[in-house]
Short mmCIF file of C-alpha atoms and ligand atoms in Angstrom, two decimals:
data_model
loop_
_atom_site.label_atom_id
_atom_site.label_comp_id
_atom_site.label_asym_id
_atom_site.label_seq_id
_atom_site.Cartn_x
_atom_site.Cartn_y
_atom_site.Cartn_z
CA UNK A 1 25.85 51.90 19.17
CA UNK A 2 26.43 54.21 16.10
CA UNK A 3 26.83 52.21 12.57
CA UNK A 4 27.49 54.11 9.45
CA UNK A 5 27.56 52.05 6.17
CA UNK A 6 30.24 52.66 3.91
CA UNK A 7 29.65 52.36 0.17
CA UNK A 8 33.55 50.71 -0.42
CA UNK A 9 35.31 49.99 -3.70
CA UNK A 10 38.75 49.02 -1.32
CA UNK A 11 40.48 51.70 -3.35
CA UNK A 12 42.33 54.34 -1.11
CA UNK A 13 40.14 57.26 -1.24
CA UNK A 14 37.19 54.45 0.74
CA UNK A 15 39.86 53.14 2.40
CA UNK A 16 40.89 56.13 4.12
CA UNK A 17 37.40 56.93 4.90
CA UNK A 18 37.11 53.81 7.53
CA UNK A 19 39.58 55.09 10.15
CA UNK A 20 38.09 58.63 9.69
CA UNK A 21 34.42 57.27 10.07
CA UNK A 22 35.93 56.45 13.81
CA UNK A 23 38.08 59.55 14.59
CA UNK A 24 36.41 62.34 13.00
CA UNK A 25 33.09 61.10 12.99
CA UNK A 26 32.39 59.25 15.97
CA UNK A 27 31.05 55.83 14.80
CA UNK A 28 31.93 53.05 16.93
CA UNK A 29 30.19 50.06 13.89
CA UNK A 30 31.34 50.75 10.71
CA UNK A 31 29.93 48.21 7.38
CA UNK A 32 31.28 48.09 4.39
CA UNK A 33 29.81 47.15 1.19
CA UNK A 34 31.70 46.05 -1.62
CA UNK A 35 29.10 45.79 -4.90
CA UNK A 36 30.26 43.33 -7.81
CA UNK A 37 29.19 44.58 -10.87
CA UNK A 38 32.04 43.21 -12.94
CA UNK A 39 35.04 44.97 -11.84
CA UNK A 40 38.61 42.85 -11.21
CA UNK A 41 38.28 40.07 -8.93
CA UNK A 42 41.66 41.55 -7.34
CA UNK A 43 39.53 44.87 -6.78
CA UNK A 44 37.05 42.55 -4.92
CA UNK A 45 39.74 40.64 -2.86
CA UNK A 46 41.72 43.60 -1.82
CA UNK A 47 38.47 45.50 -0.45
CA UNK A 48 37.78 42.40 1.66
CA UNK A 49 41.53 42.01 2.53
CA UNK A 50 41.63 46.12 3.73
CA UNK A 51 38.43 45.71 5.53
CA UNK A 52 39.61 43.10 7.50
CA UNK A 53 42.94 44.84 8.11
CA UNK A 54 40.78 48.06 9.26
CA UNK A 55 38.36 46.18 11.39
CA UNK A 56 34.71 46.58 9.62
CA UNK A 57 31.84 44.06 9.21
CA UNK A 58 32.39 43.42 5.44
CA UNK A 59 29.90 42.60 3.01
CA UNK A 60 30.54 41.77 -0.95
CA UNK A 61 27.60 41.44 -3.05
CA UNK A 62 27.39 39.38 -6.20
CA UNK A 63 25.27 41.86 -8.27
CA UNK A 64 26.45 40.67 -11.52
CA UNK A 65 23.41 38.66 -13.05
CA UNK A 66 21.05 41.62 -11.82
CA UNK A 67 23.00 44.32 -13.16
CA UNK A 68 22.88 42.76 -16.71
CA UNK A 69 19.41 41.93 -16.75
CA UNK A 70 17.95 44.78 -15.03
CA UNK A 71 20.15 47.15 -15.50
CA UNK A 72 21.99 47.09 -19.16
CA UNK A 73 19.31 45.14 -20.58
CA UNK A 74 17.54 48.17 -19.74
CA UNK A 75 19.91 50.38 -21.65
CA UNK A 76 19.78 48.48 -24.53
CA UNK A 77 16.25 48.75 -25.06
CA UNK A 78 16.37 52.39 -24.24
CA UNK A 79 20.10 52.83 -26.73
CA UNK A 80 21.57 53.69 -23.89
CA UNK A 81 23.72 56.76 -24.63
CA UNK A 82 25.32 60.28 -23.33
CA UNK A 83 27.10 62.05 -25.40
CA UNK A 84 28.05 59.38 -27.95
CA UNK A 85 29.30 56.37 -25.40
CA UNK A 86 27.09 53.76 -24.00
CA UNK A 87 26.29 55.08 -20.45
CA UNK A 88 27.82 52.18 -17.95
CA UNK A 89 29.41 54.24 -14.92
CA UNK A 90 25.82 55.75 -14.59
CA UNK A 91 23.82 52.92 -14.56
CA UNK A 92 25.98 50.52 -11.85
CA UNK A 93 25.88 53.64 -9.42
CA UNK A 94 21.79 52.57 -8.31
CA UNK A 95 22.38 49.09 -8.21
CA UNK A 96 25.29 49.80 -5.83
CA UNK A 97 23.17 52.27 -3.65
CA UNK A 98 20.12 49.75 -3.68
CA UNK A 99 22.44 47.25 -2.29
CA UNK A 100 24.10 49.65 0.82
CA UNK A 101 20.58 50.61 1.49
CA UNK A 102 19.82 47.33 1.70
CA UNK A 103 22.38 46.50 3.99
CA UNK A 104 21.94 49.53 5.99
CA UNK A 105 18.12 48.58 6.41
CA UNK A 106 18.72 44.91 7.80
CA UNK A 107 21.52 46.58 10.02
CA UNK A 108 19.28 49.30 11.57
CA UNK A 109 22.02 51.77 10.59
CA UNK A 110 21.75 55.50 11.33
CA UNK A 111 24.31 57.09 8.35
CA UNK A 112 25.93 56.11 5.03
CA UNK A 113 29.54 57.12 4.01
CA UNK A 114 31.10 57.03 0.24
CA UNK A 115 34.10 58.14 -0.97
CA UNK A 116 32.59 60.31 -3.72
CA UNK A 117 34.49 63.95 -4.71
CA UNK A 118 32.80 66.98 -5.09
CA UNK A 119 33.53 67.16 -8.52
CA UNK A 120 31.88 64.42 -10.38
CA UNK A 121 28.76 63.14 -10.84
CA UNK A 122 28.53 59.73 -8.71
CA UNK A 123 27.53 61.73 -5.80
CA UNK A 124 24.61 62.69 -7.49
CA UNK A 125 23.86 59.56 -8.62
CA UNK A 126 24.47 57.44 -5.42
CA UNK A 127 22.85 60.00 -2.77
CA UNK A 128 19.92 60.41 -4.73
CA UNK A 129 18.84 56.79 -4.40
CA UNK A 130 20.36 56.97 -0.71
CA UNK A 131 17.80 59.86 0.21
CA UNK A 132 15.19 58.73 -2.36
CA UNK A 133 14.84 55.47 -0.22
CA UNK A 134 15.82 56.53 3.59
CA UNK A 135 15.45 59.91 3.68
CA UNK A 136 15.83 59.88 7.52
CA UNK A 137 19.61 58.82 6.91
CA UNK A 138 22.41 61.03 7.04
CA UNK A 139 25.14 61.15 4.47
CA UNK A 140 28.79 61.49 4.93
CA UNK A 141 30.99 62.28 2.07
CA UNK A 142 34.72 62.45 3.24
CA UNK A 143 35.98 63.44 0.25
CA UNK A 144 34.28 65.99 -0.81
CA UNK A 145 34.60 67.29 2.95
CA UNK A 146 38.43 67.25 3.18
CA UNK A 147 40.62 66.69 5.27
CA UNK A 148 40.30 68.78 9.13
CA UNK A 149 43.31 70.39 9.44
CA UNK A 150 44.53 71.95 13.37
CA UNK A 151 42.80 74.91 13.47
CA UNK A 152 39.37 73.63 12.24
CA UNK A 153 39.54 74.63 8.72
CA UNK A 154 39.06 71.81 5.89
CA UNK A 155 41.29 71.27 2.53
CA UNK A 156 41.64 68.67 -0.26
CA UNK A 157 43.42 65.72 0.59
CA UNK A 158 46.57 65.17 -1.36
CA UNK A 159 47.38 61.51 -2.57
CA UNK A 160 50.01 61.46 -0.16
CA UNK A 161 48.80 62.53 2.99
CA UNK A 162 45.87 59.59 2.43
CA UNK A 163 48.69 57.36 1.71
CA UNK A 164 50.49 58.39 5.37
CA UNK A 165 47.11 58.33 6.88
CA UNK A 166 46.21 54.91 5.68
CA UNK A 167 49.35 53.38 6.79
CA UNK A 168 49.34 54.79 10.12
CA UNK A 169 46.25 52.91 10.28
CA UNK A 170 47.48 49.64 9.44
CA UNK A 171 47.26 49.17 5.25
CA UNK A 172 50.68 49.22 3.24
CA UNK A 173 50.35 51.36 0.43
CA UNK A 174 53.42 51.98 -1.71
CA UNK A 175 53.95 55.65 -2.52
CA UNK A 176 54.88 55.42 -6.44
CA UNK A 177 54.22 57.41 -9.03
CA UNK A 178 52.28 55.05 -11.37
CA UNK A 179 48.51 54.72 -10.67
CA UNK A 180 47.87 58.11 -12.06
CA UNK A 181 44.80 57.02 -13.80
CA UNK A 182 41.88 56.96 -12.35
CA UNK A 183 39.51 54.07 -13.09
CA UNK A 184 36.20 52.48 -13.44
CA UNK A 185 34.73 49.56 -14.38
CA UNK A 186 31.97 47.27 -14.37
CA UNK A 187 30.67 44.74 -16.99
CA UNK A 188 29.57 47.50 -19.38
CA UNK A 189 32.34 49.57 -19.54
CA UNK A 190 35.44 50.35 -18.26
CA UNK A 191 36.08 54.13 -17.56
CA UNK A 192 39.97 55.78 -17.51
CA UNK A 193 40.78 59.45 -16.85
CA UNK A 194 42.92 61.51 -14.92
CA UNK A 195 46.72 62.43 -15.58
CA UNK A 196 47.44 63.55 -18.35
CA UNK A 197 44.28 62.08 -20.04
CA UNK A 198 42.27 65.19 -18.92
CA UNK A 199 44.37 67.05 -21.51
CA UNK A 200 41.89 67.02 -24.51
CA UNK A 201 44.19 66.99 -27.72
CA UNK A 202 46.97 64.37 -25.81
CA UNK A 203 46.76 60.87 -27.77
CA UNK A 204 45.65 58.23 -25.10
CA UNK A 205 48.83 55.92 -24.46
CA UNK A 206 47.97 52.33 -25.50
CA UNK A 207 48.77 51.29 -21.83
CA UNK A 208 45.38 52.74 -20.66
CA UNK A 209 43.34 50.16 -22.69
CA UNK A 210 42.55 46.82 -21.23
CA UNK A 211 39.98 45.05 -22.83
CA UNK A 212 40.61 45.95 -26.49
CA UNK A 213 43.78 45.46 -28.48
CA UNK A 214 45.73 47.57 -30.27
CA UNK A 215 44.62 47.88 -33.79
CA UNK A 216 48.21 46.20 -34.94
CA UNK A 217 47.44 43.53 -32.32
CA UNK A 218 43.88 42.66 -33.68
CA UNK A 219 43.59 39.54 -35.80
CA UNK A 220 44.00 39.55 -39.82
CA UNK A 221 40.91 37.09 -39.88
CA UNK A 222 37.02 38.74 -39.52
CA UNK A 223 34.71 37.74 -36.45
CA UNK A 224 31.32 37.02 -37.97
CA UNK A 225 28.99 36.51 -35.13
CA UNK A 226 25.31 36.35 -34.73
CA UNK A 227 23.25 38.13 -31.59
CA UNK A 228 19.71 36.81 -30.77
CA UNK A 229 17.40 38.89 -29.51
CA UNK A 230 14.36 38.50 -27.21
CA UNK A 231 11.83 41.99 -26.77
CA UNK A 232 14.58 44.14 -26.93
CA UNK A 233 16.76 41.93 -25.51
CA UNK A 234 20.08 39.92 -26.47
CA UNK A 235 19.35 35.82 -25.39
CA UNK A 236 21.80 33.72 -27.52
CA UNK A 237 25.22 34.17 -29.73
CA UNK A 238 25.92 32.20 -32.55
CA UNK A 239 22.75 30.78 -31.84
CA UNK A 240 23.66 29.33 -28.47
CA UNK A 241 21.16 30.57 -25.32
CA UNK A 242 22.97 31.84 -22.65
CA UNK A 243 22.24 34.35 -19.34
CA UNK A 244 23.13 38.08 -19.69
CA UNK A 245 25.68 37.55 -17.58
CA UNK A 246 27.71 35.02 -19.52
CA UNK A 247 26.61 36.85 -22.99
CA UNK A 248 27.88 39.98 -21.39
CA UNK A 249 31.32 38.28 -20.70
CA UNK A 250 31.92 36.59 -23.52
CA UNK A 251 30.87 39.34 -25.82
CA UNK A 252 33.37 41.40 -24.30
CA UNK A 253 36.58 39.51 -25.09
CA UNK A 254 35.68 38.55 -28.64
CA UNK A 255 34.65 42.19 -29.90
CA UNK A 256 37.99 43.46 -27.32
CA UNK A 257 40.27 41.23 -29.28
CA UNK A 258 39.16 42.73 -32.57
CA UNK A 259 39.76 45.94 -30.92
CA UNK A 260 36.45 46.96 -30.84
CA UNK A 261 34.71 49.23 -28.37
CA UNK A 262 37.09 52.12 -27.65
CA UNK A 263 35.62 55.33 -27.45
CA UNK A 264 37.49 58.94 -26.83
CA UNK A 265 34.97 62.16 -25.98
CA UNK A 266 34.54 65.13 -24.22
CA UNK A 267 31.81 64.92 -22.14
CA UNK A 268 29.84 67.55 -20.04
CA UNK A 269 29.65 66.40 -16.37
CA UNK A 270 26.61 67.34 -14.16
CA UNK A 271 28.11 70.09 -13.00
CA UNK A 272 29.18 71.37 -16.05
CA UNK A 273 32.48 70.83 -16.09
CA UNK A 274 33.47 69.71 -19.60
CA UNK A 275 35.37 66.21 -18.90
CA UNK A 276 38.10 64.77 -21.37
CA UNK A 277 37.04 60.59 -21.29
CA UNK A 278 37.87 57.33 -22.57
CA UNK A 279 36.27 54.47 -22.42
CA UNK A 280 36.39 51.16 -23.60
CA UNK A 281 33.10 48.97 -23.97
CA UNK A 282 33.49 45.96 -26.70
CA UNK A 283 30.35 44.07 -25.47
CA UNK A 284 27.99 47.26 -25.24
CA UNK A 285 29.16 48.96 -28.35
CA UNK A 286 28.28 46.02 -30.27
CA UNK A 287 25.36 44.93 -28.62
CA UNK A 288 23.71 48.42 -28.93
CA UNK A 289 24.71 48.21 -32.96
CA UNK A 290 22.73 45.15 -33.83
CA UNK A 291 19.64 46.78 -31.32
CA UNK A 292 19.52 49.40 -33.66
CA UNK A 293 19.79 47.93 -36.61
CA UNK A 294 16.90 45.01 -35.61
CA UNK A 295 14.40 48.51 -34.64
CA UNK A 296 15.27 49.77 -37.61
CA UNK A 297 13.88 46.66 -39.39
CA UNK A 298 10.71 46.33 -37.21
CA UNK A 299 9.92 49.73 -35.95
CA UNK A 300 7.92 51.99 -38.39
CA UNK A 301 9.72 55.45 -39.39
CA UNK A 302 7.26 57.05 -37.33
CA UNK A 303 8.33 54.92 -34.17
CA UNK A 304 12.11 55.40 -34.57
CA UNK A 305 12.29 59.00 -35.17
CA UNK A 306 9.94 58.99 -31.77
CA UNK A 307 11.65 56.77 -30.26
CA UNK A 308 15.47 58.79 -30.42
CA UNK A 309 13.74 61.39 -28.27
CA UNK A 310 12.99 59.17 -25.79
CA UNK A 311 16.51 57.42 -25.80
CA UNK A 312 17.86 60.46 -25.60
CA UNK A 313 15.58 61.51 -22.54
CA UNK A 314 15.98 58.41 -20.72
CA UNK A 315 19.86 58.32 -21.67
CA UNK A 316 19.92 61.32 -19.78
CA UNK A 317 17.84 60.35 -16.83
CA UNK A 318 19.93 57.67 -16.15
CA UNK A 319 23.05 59.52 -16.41
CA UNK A 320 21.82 61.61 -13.88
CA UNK A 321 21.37 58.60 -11.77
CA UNK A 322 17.39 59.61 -11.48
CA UNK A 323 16.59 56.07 -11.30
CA UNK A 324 13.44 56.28 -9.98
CA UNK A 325 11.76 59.88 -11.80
CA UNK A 326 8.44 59.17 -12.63
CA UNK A 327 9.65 60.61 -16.08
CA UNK A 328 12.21 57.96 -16.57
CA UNK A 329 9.07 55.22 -15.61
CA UNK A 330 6.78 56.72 -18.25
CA UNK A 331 9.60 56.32 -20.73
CA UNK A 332 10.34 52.71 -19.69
CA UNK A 333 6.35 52.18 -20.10
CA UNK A 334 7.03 53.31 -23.60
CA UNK A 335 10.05 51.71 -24.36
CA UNK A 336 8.78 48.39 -22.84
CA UNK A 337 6.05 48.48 -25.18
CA UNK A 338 7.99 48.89 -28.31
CA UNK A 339 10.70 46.49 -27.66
CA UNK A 340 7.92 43.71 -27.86
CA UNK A 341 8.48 43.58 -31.31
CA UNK A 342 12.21 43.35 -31.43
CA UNK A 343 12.62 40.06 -31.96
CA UNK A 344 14.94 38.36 -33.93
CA UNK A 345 18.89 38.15 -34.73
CA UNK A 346 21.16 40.21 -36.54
CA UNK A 347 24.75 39.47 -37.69
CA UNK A 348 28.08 41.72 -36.95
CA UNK A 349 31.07 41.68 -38.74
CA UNK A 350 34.17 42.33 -36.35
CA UNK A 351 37.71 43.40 -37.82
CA UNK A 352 40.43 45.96 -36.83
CA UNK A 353 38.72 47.83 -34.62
CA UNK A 354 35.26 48.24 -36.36
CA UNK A 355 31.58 46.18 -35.43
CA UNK A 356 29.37 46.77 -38.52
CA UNK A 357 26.06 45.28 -39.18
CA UNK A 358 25.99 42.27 -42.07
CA UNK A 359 22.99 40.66 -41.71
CA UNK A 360 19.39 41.09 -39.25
CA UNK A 361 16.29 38.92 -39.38
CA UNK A 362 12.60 38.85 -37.48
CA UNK A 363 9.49 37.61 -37.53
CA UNK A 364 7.92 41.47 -36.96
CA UNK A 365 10.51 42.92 -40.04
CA UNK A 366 8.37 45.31 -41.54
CA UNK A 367 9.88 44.43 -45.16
CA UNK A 368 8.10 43.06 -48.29
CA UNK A 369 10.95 41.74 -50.53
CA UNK A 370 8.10 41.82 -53.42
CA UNK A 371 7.67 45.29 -52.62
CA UNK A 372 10.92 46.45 -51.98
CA UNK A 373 12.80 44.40 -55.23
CA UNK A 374 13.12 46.96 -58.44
CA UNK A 375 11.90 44.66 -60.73
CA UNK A 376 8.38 43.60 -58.84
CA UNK A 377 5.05 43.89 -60.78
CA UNK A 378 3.41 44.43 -57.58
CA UNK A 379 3.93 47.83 -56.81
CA UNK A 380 1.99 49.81 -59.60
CA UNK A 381 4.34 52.46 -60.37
CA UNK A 382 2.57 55.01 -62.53
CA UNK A 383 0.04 55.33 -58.76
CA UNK A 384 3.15 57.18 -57.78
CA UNK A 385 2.19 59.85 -60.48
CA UNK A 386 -0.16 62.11 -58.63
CA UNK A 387 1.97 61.90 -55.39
CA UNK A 388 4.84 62.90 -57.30
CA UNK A 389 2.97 66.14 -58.17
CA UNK A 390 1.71 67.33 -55.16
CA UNK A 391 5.00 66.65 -52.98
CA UNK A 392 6.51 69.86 -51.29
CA UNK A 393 3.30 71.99 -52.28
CA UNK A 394 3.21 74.11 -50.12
CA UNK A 395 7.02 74.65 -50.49
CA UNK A 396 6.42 75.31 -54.59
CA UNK A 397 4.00 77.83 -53.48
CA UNK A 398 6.34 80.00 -51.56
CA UNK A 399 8.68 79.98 -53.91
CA UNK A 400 5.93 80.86 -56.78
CA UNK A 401 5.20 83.68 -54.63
CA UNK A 402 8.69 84.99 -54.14
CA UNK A 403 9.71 84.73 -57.59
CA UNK A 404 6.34 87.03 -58.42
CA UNK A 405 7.49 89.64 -55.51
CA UNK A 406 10.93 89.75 -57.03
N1 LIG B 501 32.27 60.36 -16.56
C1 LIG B 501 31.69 59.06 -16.42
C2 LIG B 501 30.40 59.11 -15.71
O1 LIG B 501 30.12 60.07 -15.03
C3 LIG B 501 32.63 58.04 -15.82
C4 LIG B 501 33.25 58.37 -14.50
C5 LIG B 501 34.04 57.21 -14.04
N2 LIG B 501 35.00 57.49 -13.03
C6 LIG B 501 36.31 57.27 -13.13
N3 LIG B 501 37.04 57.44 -12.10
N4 LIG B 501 36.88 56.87 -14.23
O2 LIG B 501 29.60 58.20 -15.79
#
């Protein structure tokens, strides 16, 4: 017997790759794997319902709580960024392949299949992990491949000819013209492009947005609200302990009703393609806001302005799906180590579309309200004399010497 796993989101482009994992490729045991990281539970019930319609041994897995903690607890501690949006795609991409290895492992499988183009970066991301881990496996990527046309030659599928190919195997797919975006989402983040979205200077039509209102639709009324926070960490709101998971969640609708988390870029793809993207994230764009703002009170100057290098190395790592690069470990070692102190809770103010910082508290703040308060006696200010005159010496010099030389 021949098994291939299948790495399945139940959309069409997976879907089309079951019935072509028997025809074209010869497997005669086909899995598929169905990874929960947040996306619609109708997502989640339509991949089981087309897997049973197309005959595979199905699997969903619940990867929620994991994904959170290990995953963009992770980010948050590292400021998770590319390119100016918090990374979420990028980082549900391992946890997904760790789960169809896993599967593929208990199964004694010989092959994995996704339904990754050969455009974008997911491929990347998911194969690493695939070869990183079983390196004896093959990989099948049917989209990327194309479709085998008569005389042997391969070419792009069209939407429509993997609609008529689905249905002659079984599933019902309408052929309309709406579904032109193309979408993706887990718990961090939701992802649109496609259509006309790739056009960089065409407004994005309020129907793409889901989780965030319109700014006309947000309420009148502020959202004060108050993240705790653990090593690096988020562990309570408003002062109430609760799992990532549920934080995660609930985060998400409050900041997405004050329209918060929307974010419109042009980002550089792996391949270097140069990607027009919107995003929405309420819960990660405000929970990476008060992370910041709680280093900045406990971290020394010399530890932040070290510490954005690292961010942005490991924001990078990740993005590139390099889970597991020993440079990405080293920087966790680092980051780890840091986020010890960041401890405490800061406040956000939420309205029309905007999360800003109000308030942020610790036990490690390294702040001296005696110190810091103009009208202190402790701070001895004529000691600042002498500093006074020898700051930028070096730079007085050179321009003593250029004024001599004219
Ligand atoms: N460009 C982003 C990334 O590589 C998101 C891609 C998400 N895919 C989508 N079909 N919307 O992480």
């Amino acid at each position: 017997m021949s098994t291939v796993v299948l790495v399945y989101s139940g959309g069409l482009d997976t879907s089309v790759c079951i019935p072509l994992m028997r025809e074209e490729y010869g497997f005669d045991h086909i899995i598929t794997v169905t990874v929960d990281v947040g996306q619609p539970a109708e997502d989640i019930r339509q991949a089981e319902e087309r897997a049973k319609t197309l005959g595979t041994e199905h699997y969903t897995v619940d990867a929620r709580a994991e994904f959170v903690e290990n995953y963009c607890w992770l980010a948050v501690r590292a400021n998770g960024d590319y390119q100016g949006y918090p990374i979420s795609t990028s980082i549900a991409r391992p946890l997904i392949a760790l789960k169809a290895v896993e599967v593929a492992r208990r199964a004694g499988a010989q092959a994995y299949a996704h339904g990754c183009t050969g455009k974008g970066n997911d491929q990347f991301r998911i194969e690493y992990i695939m070869r990183t881990l079983t390196p004896e496996m093959q990989i099948i990527a049917p989209m990327r491949e194309g479709r085998r046309l008569p005389d042997g030659r391969r070419e792009p599928w069209t939407r429509s000819e993997e609609i008529e190919y689905a249905n002659a195997h079984g599933l019902n797919i309408p052929q309309t013209k709406d579904r032109i975006w193309s979408i993706d989402e887990n718990l961090w983040g939701r992802s649109i492009e496609g259509g006309r979205l790739e056009e960089p200077d065409y407004a994005p039509p309020e129907e793409i947005f889901q989780w965030t209102r319109s700014l006309a639709e947000t309420p009148d009324e502020p959202r004060l609200l108050t993240i705790g926070f653990e090593n690096g960490a988020p562990v309570s709101l408003d002062g109430e302990r609760m799992s990532g998971l549920e934080l995660v969640t609930a985060l998400n609708k409050i900041a997405g009703e004050h329209g918060v988390g929307r974010v419109d870029i042009m980002e550089d793809r792996m391949l270097g393609l140069k990607v027009r993207e919107n995003y929405e994230c309420p819960a990660a764009v405000v929970i990476l806001a008060a992370h910041r703002a709680l280093e900045a009170l406990v971290s020394t100057q010399a530890e932040l302005k070290f510490k954005a290098m690292v961010d942005r190395e490991w924001g990078e790592l990740a993005y590139k799906g390099l889970w597991f690069d020993p440079l990405k470990e080293d920087l966790e070692a680092f980051i780890n180590k840091i986020q010890e102190r960041v401890t405490g809770t800061v406040t956000m103010r939420l309205a029309k579309g905007s999360a800003v910082v109000v308030g942020r508290a610790s036990e490690w703040a390294l702040y001296n309200e005696d110190l810091a308060s103009f009208d202190s006696k402790t701070f001895d200010q004529s000691e600042s004399v002498g500093m006074v005159k020898t700051h930028g010496l070096q730079s007085r010099m050179y321009w003593s010497l250029r004024h001599r030389k004219g």
